[in-house]
Amino acid sequence: WSLRFTLGSGQTITSGWNATYTPTTGQITATNVSYNATIPAGGSVSLGFQANHTGTTTEPSTFTLNGTACTVA
């Protein structure tokens, strides 16, 4: 799986869990790690990251999972 989102200006990911994050600033792609390579139907994956900022602290507002737009709840 692949989750895409964009960080606010000046935000940089410093560490994360349950995904690989590339690049660490701007438009981010989070991809699976070996132990969560598949999300079963009706399933979920929890992931997260820590970041530094020198600019805004806004949250990402749009996400796509495998190229399909997600609804932010």
Short mmCIF file of C-alpha atoms in Angstrom, two decimals:
data_model
loop_
_atom_site.label_atom_id
_atom_site.label_comp_id
_atom_site.label_asym_id
_atom_site.label_seq_id
_atom_site.Cartn_x
_atom_site.Cartn_y
_atom_site.Cartn_z
CA TRP A 1 0.00 0.00 0.00
CA SER A 2 0.96 3.62 -0.51
CA LEU A 3 -0.44 6.64 1.34
CA ARG A 4 0.30 10.14 -0.03
CA PHE A 5 -0.10 13.47 1.72
CA THR A 6 1.62 16.86 1.81
CA LEU A 7 3.24 18.42 4.86
CA GLY A 8 3.00 22.15 5.50
CA SER A 9 5.85 24.49 4.65
CA GLY A 10 8.85 24.02 6.93
CA GLN A 11 7.72 20.64 8.34
CA THR A 12 10.18 17.72 8.24
CA ILE A 13 9.59 14.14 9.38
CA THR A 14 12.29 13.09 11.84
CA SER A 15 11.08 9.56 12.64
CA GLY A 16 8.09 7.32 12.01
CA TRP A 17 6.58 3.93 12.72
CA ASN A 18 4.72 1.23 10.80
CA ALA A 19 5.64 2.79 7.41
CA THR A 20 8.57 4.07 5.37
CA TYR A 21 8.32 7.81 4.64
CA THR A 22 9.88 9.39 1.53
CA PRO A 23 10.90 12.11 1.18
CA THR A 24 10.86 13.67 4.66
CA THR A 25 9.36 17.02 3.59
CA GLY A 26 6.82 18.27 1.05
CA GLN A 27 4.70 15.63 -0.69
CA ILE A 28 5.20 12.47 1.38
CA THR A 29 4.63 8.87 0.37
CA ALA A 30 4.22 6.42 3.24
CA THR A 31 4.64 2.80 2.16
CA ASN A 32 4.28 -0.50 3.93
CA VAL A 33 6.99 -2.23 5.90
CA SER A 34 7.54 -5.99 5.78
CA TYR A 35 5.10 -6.92 8.56
CA ASN A 36 2.10 -4.91 7.23
CA ALA A 37 2.46 -5.31 3.48
CA THR A 38 -1.24 -6.07 2.96
CA ILE A 39 -4.32 -4.34 4.30
CA PRO A 40 -7.15 -6.89 4.31
CA ALA A 41 -10.67 -5.91 3.20
CA GLY A 42 -12.27 -4.04 6.10
CA GLY A 43 -8.88 -3.89 7.85
CA SER A 44 -6.66 -1.04 8.88
CA VAL A 45 -3.06 -0.10 9.53
CA SER A 46 -1.97 2.31 12.24
CA LEU A 47 1.03 4.50 11.48
CA GLY A 48 2.52 7.73 12.66
CA PHE A 49 5.47 10.05 12.60
CA GLN A 50 7.22 12.79 14.52
CA ALA A 51 8.25 16.00 12.81
CA ASN A 52 10.06 19.28 13.37
CA HIS A 53 8.84 22.56 11.96
CA THR A 54 10.23 25.97 11.18
CA GLY A 55 7.08 27.17 9.46
CA THR A 56 3.43 26.22 9.74
CA THR A 57 1.96 23.56 12.01
CA THR A 58 -0.98 22.78 9.75
CA GLU A 59 -2.16 19.19 9.40
CA PRO A 60 -2.29 17.54 5.98
CA SER A 61 -5.80 17.98 4.57
CA THR A 62 -5.84 15.51 1.68
CA PHE A 63 -4.74 11.90 1.48
CA THR A 64 -4.68 9.25 -1.23
CA LEU A 65 -4.39 5.51 -0.62
CA ASN A 66 -3.05 3.60 -3.64
CA GLY A 67 -4.00 6.59 -5.79
CA THR A 68 -7.60 6.87 -4.54
CA ALA A 69 -8.68 9.95 -2.57
CA CYS A 70 -9.56 9.30 1.08
CA THR A 71 -12.18 11.01 3.21
CA VAL A 72 -10.70 12.76 6.24
CA ALA A 73 -12.81 12.07 9.31
#
